[in-house]
PDB file of C-alpha atoms and ligand atoms in Angstrom:
ATOM      1  CA  MET A1298     160.956 147.470   6.047  1.00 86.00           C
ATOM      2  CA  ALA A1299     163.812 149.952   6.200  1.00 95.00           C
ATOM      3  CA  LEU A1300     167.276 148.614   6.920  1.00 98.00           C
ATOM      4  CA  GLN A1301     168.076 148.773  10.615  1.00 98.00           C
ATOM      5  CA  LEU A1302     171.150 148.713  12.816  1.00 98.00           C
ATOM      6  CA  GLY A1303     172.461 145.167  13.158  1.00 98.00           C
ATOM      7  CA  ASP A1304     171.028 144.028   9.806  1.00 98.00           C
ATOM      8  CA  ILE A1305     173.442 142.517   7.284  1.00 98.00           C
ATOM      9  CA  ALA A1306     174.106 145.113   4.576  1.00 98.00           C
ATOM     10  CA  PRO A1307     172.513 143.727   1.398  1.00 98.00           C
ATOM     11  CA  ASP A1308     175.013 142.481  -1.167  1.00 98.00           C
ATOM     12  CA  PHE A1309     174.820 143.677  -4.777  1.00 98.00           C
ATOM     13  CA  GLU A1310     176.754 143.901  -8.022  1.00 98.00           C
ATOM     14  CA  ALA A1311     177.221 147.308  -9.600  1.00 98.00           C
ATOM     15  CA  GLU A1312     179.193 149.352 -12.109  1.00 98.00           C
ATOM     16  CA  THR A1313     181.478 151.895 -10.461  1.00 97.00           C
ATOM     17  CA  THR A1314     184.101 154.398 -11.516  1.00 97.00           C
ATOM     18  CA  GLN A1315     186.667 151.762 -10.477  1.00 97.00           C
ATOM     19  CA  GLY A1316     185.067 148.877 -12.389  1.00 98.00           C
ATOM     20  CA  LYS A1317     182.365 146.335 -11.669  1.00 98.00           C
ATOM     21  CA  ILE A1318     182.140 145.265  -8.015  1.00 98.00           C
ATOM     22  CA  LYS A1319     180.395 142.691  -5.899  1.00 98.00           C
ATOM     23  CA  PHE A1320     179.839 144.743  -2.762  1.00 99.00           C
ATOM     24  CA  HIS A1321     180.698 142.208  -0.038  1.00 98.00           C
ATOM     25  CA  ASP A1322     183.793 141.016  -1.898  1.00 98.00           C
ATOM     26  CA  TRP A1323     184.862 144.620  -2.448  1.00 98.00           C
ATOM     27  CA  LEU A1324     184.491 145.340   1.284  1.00 98.00           C
ATOM     28  CA  GLY A1325     186.589 142.300   2.205  1.00 98.00           C
ATOM     29  CA  SER A1326     187.632 142.631   5.853  1.00 98.00           C
ATOM     30  CA  SER A1327     187.316 146.430   5.895  1.00 98.00           C
ATOM     31  CA  TRP A1328     184.713 148.687   7.398  1.00 99.00           C
ATOM     32  CA  GLY A1329     182.621 150.470   4.772  1.00 99.00           C
ATOM     33  CA  VAL A1330     180.882 153.806   4.343  1.00 99.00           C
ATOM     34  CA  LEU A1331     178.237 153.581   1.612  1.00 99.00           C
ATOM     35  CA  PHE A1332     176.660 156.962   0.920  1.00 98.00           C
ATOM     36  CA  SER A1333     174.253 158.246  -1.680  1.00 98.00           C
ATOM     37  CA  HIS A1334     174.242 161.712  -3.210  1.00 97.00           C
ATOM     38  CA  PRO A1335     171.148 163.019  -4.989  1.00 97.00           C
ATOM     39  CA  LYS A1336     172.524 163.998  -8.376  1.00 95.00           C
ATOM     40  CA  ASN A1337     175.715 164.574 -10.337  1.00 95.00           C
ATOM     41  CA  TYR A1338     176.761 168.083 -11.388  1.00 96.00           C
ATOM     42  CA  THR A1339     175.142 169.646  -8.312  1.00 97.00           C
ATOM     43  CA  PRO A1340     176.959 171.973  -5.916  1.00 97.00           C
ATOM     44  CA  VAL A1341     176.512 170.385  -2.477  1.00 98.00           C
ATOM     45  CA  CYS A1342     177.368 166.904  -3.792  1.00 98.00           C
ATOM     46  CA  THR A1343     180.481 168.295  -5.441  1.00 98.00           C
ATOM     47  CA  THR A1344     181.730 169.606  -2.075  1.00 98.00           C
ATOM     48  CA  GLU A1345     180.876 166.372  -0.258  1.00 98.00           C
ATOM     49  CA  LEU A1346     182.747 164.164  -2.696  1.00 98.00           C
ATOM     50  CA  GLY A1347     185.806 166.445  -2.743  1.00 98.00           C
ATOM     51  CA  TYR A1348     185.932 166.448   1.054  1.00 98.00           C
ATOM     52  CA  THR A1349     185.539 162.669   1.232  1.00 98.00           C
ATOM     53  CA  ALA A1350     188.476 162.300  -1.158  1.00 98.00           C
ATOM     54  CA  LYS A1351     190.575 164.494   1.156  1.00 98.00           C
ATOM     55  CA  LEU A1352     189.659 162.232   4.096  1.00 98.00           C
ATOM     56  CA  LYS A1353     191.156 159.115   2.441  1.00 98.00           C
ATOM     57  CA  PRO A1354     194.164 158.961   4.799  1.00 98.00           C
ATOM     58  CA  GLN A1355     191.746 159.166   7.759  1.00 98.00           C
ATOM     59  CA  PHE A1356     189.606 156.365   6.334  1.00 98.00           C
ATOM     60  CA  ASP A1357     192.690 154.233   5.609  1.00 98.00           C
ATOM     61  CA  ARG A1358     193.964 154.660   9.183  1.00 98.00           C
ATOM     62  CA  ARG A1359     190.660 153.219  10.440  1.00 98.00           C
ATOM     63  CA  ASN A1360     190.516 150.391   7.855  1.00 98.00           C
ATOM     64  CA  VAL A1361     187.471 151.967   6.181  1.00 98.00           C
ATOM     65  CA  LYS A1362     186.560 151.967   2.479  1.00 98.00           C
ATOM     66  CA  ALA A1363     184.248 154.735   1.236  1.00 98.00           C
ATOM     67  CA  ILE A1364     181.927 154.291  -1.731  1.00 98.00           C
ATOM     68  CA  GLY A1365     179.442 156.810  -3.161  1.00 98.00           C
ATOM     69  CA  LEU A1366     176.288 156.223  -5.178  1.00 98.00           C
ATOM     70  CA  SER A1367     173.887 158.172  -7.334  1.00 96.00           C
ATOM     71  CA  VAL A1368     171.264 157.175  -9.847  1.00 97.00           C
ATOM     72  CA  ASP A1369     173.310 158.763 -12.650  1.00 96.00           C
ATOM     73  CA  LYS A1370     175.113 156.928 -15.452  1.00 96.00           C
ATOM     74  CA  LEU A1371     178.778 155.910 -15.283  1.00 96.00           C
ATOM     75  CA  VAL A1372     179.698 158.269 -18.105  1.00 95.00           C
ATOM     76  CA  ASP A1373     178.294 161.182 -16.044  1.00 94.00           C
ATOM     77  CA  HIS A1374     180.352 160.165 -13.012  1.00 93.00           C
ATOM     78  CA  GLU A1375     183.477 160.240 -15.155  1.00 90.00           C
ATOM     79  CA  GLY A1376     182.757 163.701 -16.571  1.00 91.00           C
ATOM     80  CA  TRP A1377     181.766 165.179 -13.208  1.00 95.00           C
ATOM     81  CA  SER A1378     184.848 163.830 -11.417  1.00 94.00           C
ATOM     82  CA  LYS A1379     186.974 166.311 -13.401  1.00 95.00           C
ATOM     83  CA  ASP A1380     184.886 169.175 -11.977  1.00 96.00           C
ATOM     84  CA  ILE A1381     185.310 167.784  -8.457  1.00 97.00           C
ATOM     85  CA  GLU A1382     189.079 167.773  -8.824  1.00 97.00           C
ATOM     86  CA  GLU A1383     189.124 171.250 -10.368  1.00 97.00           C
ATOM     87  CA  THR A1384     186.864 172.948  -7.798  1.00 98.00           C
ATOM     88  CA  GLN A1385     187.622 170.991  -4.600  1.00 98.00           C
ATOM     89  CA  GLY A1386     191.343 170.404  -5.050  1.00 97.00           C
ATOM     90  CA  ALA A1387     191.006 166.639  -4.634  1.00 97.00           C
ATOM     91  CA  ALA A1388     190.479 163.945  -7.241  1.00 97.00           C
ATOM     92  CA  LEU A1389     188.063 161.112  -6.522  1.00 97.00           C
ATOM     93  CA  ASN A1390     190.063 158.300  -4.910  1.00 98.00           C
ATOM     94  CA  PHE A1391     187.163 156.005  -4.038  1.00 98.00           C
ATOM     95  CA  PRO A1392     184.534 154.395  -6.285  1.00 98.00           C
ATOM     96  CA  LEU A1393     181.207 155.953  -7.227  1.00 97.00           C
ATOM     97  CA  ILE A1394     178.415 153.512  -8.034  1.00 98.00           C
ATOM     98  CA  ALA A1395     176.401 154.264 -11.171  1.00 97.00           C
ATOM     99  CA  ASP A1396     172.852 153.165 -10.371  1.00 98.00           C
ATOM    100  CA  PRO A1397     170.641 154.551 -13.166  1.00 97.00           C
ATOM    101  CA  ASP A1398     168.082 151.751 -12.770  1.00 97.00           C
ATOM    102  CA  LYS A1399     167.905 152.496  -8.981  1.00 98.00           C
ATOM    103  CA  LYS A1400     168.606 148.849  -8.123  1.00 98.00           C
ATOM    104  CA  VAL A1401     170.973 149.577  -5.222  1.00 98.00           C
ATOM    105  CA  ALA A1402     169.129 152.748  -4.205  1.00 98.00           C
ATOM    106  CA  ASN A1403     165.911 150.768  -3.762  1.00 98.00           C
ATOM    107  CA  LEU A1404     167.700 147.888  -2.007  1.00 98.00           C
ATOM    108  CA  TYR A1405     168.982 150.349   0.599  1.00 98.00           C
ATOM    109  CA  GLY A1406     165.860 152.559   0.771  1.00 98.00           C
ATOM    110  CA  MET A1407     167.732 155.604  -0.518  1.00 98.00           C
ATOM    111  CA  ILE A1408     164.762 156.912  -2.508  1.00 97.00           C
ATOM    112  CA  HIS A1409     162.183 158.647  -0.328  1.00 97.00           C
ATOM    113  CA  PRO A1410     159.321 159.276  -2.769  1.00 97.00           C
ATOM    114  CA  ASN A1411     157.730 162.022  -0.689  1.00 97.00           C
ATOM    115  CA  ALA A1412     161.008 163.940  -0.852  1.00 97.00           C
ATOM    116  CA  SER A1413     161.820 163.079  -4.496  1.00 95.00           C
ATOM    117  CA  ASP A1414     160.962 160.072  -6.606  1.00 92.00           C
ATOM    118  CA  THR A1415     163.849 160.647  -9.016  1.00 94.00           C
ATOM    119  CA  MET A1416     166.813 161.393  -6.739  1.00 96.00           C
ATOM    120  CA  THR A1417     168.248 159.617  -3.717  1.00 97.00           C
ATOM    121  CA  VAL A1418     168.297 161.371  -0.355  1.00 97.00           C
ATOM    122  CA  ARG A1419     171.697 161.736   1.340  1.00 98.00           C
ATOM    123  CA  SER A1420     171.927 158.322   3.021  1.00 98.00           C
ATOM    124  CA  VAL A1421     174.921 156.999   4.933  1.00 98.00           C
ATOM    125  CA  PHE A1422     175.468 153.386   5.984  1.00 98.00           C
ATOM    126  CA  VAL A1423     178.468 152.466   8.126  1.00 99.00           C
ATOM    127  CA  ILE A1424     179.123 148.739   7.764  1.00 99.00           C
ATOM    128  CA  ASP A1425     181.481 146.711   9.943  1.00 99.00           C
ATOM    129  CA  PRO A1426     183.823 143.877   8.841  1.00 98.00           C
ATOM    130  CA  ASN A1427     181.045 141.345   9.621  1.00 98.00           C
ATOM    131  CA  LYS A1428     178.900 143.245   7.059  1.00 98.00           C
ATOM    132  CA  LYS A1429     176.545 144.469   9.785  1.00 98.00           C
ATOM    133  CA  ILE A1430     175.021 147.926   9.507  1.00 99.00           C
ATOM    134  CA  ARG A1431     176.272 149.953  12.471  1.00 99.00           C
ATOM    135  CA  LEU A1432     175.077 153.471  11.623  1.00 98.00           C
ATOM    136  CA  THR A1433     172.445 154.955   9.341  1.00 98.00           C
ATOM    137  CA  LEU A1434     172.015 158.654   8.612  1.00 98.00           C
ATOM    138  CA  THR A1435     169.544 160.374   6.305  1.00 98.00           C
ATOM    139  CA  TYR A1436     169.967 163.995   5.265  1.00 98.00           C
ATOM    140  CA  PRO A1437     167.898 166.046   2.830  1.00 97.00           C
ATOM    141  CA  ALA A1438     169.298 167.057  -0.551  1.00 96.00           C
ATOM    142  CA  SER A1439     169.782 170.672   0.511  1.00 96.00           C
ATOM    143  CA  THR A1440     172.045 169.881   3.491  1.00 98.00           C
ATOM    144  CA  GLY A1441     175.586 168.665   3.029  1.00 98.00           C
ATOM    145  CA  ARG A1442     176.680 166.069   5.559  1.00 98.00           C
ATOM    146  CA  ASN A1443     179.418 166.382   8.156  1.00 98.00           C
ATOM    147  CA  PHE A1444     181.922 163.694   7.175  1.00 98.00           C
ATOM    148  CA  ASP A1445     184.033 164.461  10.250  1.00 98.00           C
ATOM    149  CA  GLU A1446     181.040 163.261  12.267  1.00 98.00           C
ATOM    150  CA  ILE A1447     181.039 159.992  10.326  1.00 98.00           C
ATOM    151  CA  LEU A1448     184.710 159.485  11.249  1.00 98.00           C
ATOM    152  CA  ARG A1449     183.894 160.342  14.871  1.00 98.00           C
ATOM    153  CA  VAL A1450     181.183 157.666  14.985  1.00 98.00           C
ATOM    154  CA  ILE A1451     183.558 155.113  13.444  1.00 98.00           C
ATOM    155  CA  ASP A1452     186.116 155.957  16.158  1.00 98.00           C
ATOM    156  CA  SER A1453     183.424 155.354  18.768  1.00 98.00           C
ATOM    157  CA  LEU A1454     182.240 152.090  17.182  1.00 98.00           C
ATOM    158  CA  GLN A1455     185.770 150.707  16.877  1.00 98.00           C
ATOM    159  CA  LEU A1456     186.642 151.697  20.460  1.00 98.00           C
ATOM    160  CA  THR A1457     183.423 150.365  21.996  1.00 98.00           C
ATOM    161  CA  ASP A1458     183.814 147.091  20.082  1.00 98.00           C
ATOM    162  CA  ARG A1459     187.212 146.607  21.762  1.00 98.00           C
ATOM    163  CA  HIS A1460     186.497 147.851  25.287  1.00 98.00           C
ATOM    164  CA  LYS A1461     183.588 147.818  27.750  1.00 98.00           C
ATOM    165  CA  VAL A1462     182.965 151.519  27.331  1.00 98.00           C
ATOM    166  CA  ALA A1463     180.523 153.891  25.661  1.00 98.00           C
ATOM    167  CA  THR A1464     181.264 157.406  24.440  1.00 98.00           C
ATOM    168  CA  PRO A1465     179.472 160.470  25.854  1.00 98.00           C
ATOM    169  CA  VAL A1466     177.925 163.462  24.141  1.00 98.00           C
ATOM    170  CA  ASN A1467     180.209 165.173  21.607  1.00 98.00           C
ATOM    171  CA  TRP A1468     183.053 162.786  22.487  1.00 98.00           C
ATOM    172  CA  LYS A1469     186.142 162.901  20.330  1.00 98.00           C
ATOM    173  CA  HIS A1470     188.996 160.399  20.074  1.00 98.00           C
ATOM    174  CA  GLY A1471     191.285 160.785  23.104  1.00 98.00           C
ATOM    175  CA  GLU A1472     188.665 162.166  25.484  1.00 98.00           C
ATOM    176  CA  ASP A1473     187.251 160.440  28.573  1.00 98.00           C
ATOM    177  CA  VAL A1474     184.664 157.705  28.078  1.00 98.00           C
ATOM    178  CA  ILE A1475     182.012 155.955  30.176  1.00 98.00           C
ATOM    179  CA  ILE A1476     182.195 152.457  31.640  1.00 98.00           C
ATOM    180  CA  VAL A1477     179.211 150.444  30.382  1.00 98.00           C
ATOM    181  CA  PRO A1478     176.544 150.152  33.095  1.00 97.00           C
ATOM    182  CA  SER A1479     176.427 146.336  32.743  1.00 98.00           C
ATOM    183  CA  LEU A1480     180.004 146.027  34.064  1.00 98.00           C
ATOM    184  CA  LYS A1481     180.068 145.594  37.850  1.00 98.00           C
ATOM    185  CA  ASP A1482     182.590 147.607  39.872  1.00 98.00           C
ATOM    186  CA  GLU A1483     184.542 144.467  40.848  1.00 98.00           C
ATOM    187  CA  ASP A1484     185.002 143.530  37.175  1.00 98.00           C
ATOM    188  CA  ALA A1485     185.689 147.154  36.188  1.00 98.00           C
ATOM    189  CA  LYS A1486     188.613 147.170  38.675  1.00 98.00           C
ATOM    190  CA  LYS A1487     190.308 144.464  36.616  1.00 98.00           C
ATOM    191  CA  LEU A1488     189.758 146.261  33.298  1.00 98.00           C
ATOM    192  CA  PHE A1489     190.471 149.788  34.533  1.00 98.00           C
ATOM    193  CA  PRO A1490     193.091 149.331  37.307  1.00 97.00           C
ATOM    194  CA  GLN A1491     193.979 153.034  37.171  1.00 96.00           C
ATOM    195  CA  GLY A1492     190.500 153.793  38.529  1.00 98.00           C
ATOM    196  CA  TRP A1493     187.610 156.014  37.395  1.00 98.00           C
ATOM    197  CA  LYS A1494     185.399 158.808  38.631  1.00 98.00           C
ATOM    198  CA  THR A1495     181.918 157.807  39.844  1.00 98.00           C
ATOM    199  CA  LEU A1496     179.435 160.656  39.324  1.00 98.00           C
ATOM    200  CA  LYS A1497     176.481 158.310  39.858  1.00 98.00           C
ATOM    201  CA  PRO A1498     176.598 154.510  40.190  1.00 96.00           C
ATOM    202  CA  TYR A1499     175.554 154.318  36.518  1.00 97.00           C
ATOM    203  CA  LEU A1500     177.843 157.159  35.363  1.00 98.00           C
ATOM    204  CA  ARG A1501     181.480 156.163  35.729  1.00 98.00           C
ATOM    205  CA  VAL A1502     183.973 158.240  33.764  1.00 98.00           C
ATOM    206  CA  VAL A1503     187.330 156.793  32.786  1.00 98.00           C
ATOM    207  CA  ALA A1504     190.254 157.787  30.553  1.00 98.00           C
ATOM    208  CA  GLN A1505     189.938 156.387  27.033  1.00 98.00           C
ATOM    209  CA  PRO A1506     191.541 152.925  27.052  1.00 97.00           C
ATOM    210  CA  LYS A1507     194.606 152.504  24.845  1.00 94.00           C
ATOM    211  CA  GLY A1508     194.571 150.123  21.917  1.00 84.00           C
TER     212      GLY A1508
HETATM  213  C1  BEZ B1228     173.266 169.685  -4.423  1.00 74.32           C
HETATM  214  O1  BEZ B1228     174.041 168.752  -4.329  1.00 74.32           O
HETATM  215  O2  BEZ B1228     173.655 170.840  -4.450  1.00 74.32           O
HETATM  216  C2  BEZ B1228     171.799 169.426  -4.516  1.00 74.32           C
HETATM  217  C3  BEZ B1228     171.327 168.269  -5.104  1.00 74.32           C
HETATM  218  C4  BEZ B1228     169.970 168.074  -5.210  1.00 74.32           C
HETATM  219  C5  BEZ B1228     169.098 169.019  -4.731  1.00 74.32           C
HETATM  220  C6  BEZ B1228     169.569 170.168  -4.111  1.00 74.32           C
HETATM  221  C7  BEZ B1228     170.942 170.377  -4.015  1.00 74.32           C
END
């Protein structure tokens, strides 16, 4: 069965551009973004990896480690990383897993045989510090992902883990949020003493809590 939200992200050992890792140990107490790209030396993947490298300060601020994967060999990752730096203006600053025997790709269901039985699809797994899978995304090879969206979801997950709120459509950090329906008004008064706007009894809008 495919990995689902709330499952523990499977542990594995793998060769990466930053040495051999044991995945759970490498994650430590950080959040993780594990993402597959279909193939080295391809244009869309080149742009995705360059952009992810540029986002490193944003990942660091959120205590997130990014790690890429393809079913190519380590030596190909090393050669291709020079092209990424040259064309995208950012050198790889996170590890890329070399998975030529598809061990990790199969563990995470990143090969969709009816799309391609040789390449991974564009999978994303956001993993929390308890090693639980909190987000999965699957994109086709021809469509580059929106890594700003991945950061946006992490902002939502980290906020909603800390406070009894949920985030509405297209929410971005700093915008109003929604009080979770399970919280009764009398308890909400203690948590949100500044008050909120009730549009419906189940739709209570409040300023994003600090911290
Ligand atoms: C790309 O990254 O450009 C790509 C990879 C595999 C298939 C199609 C496009």
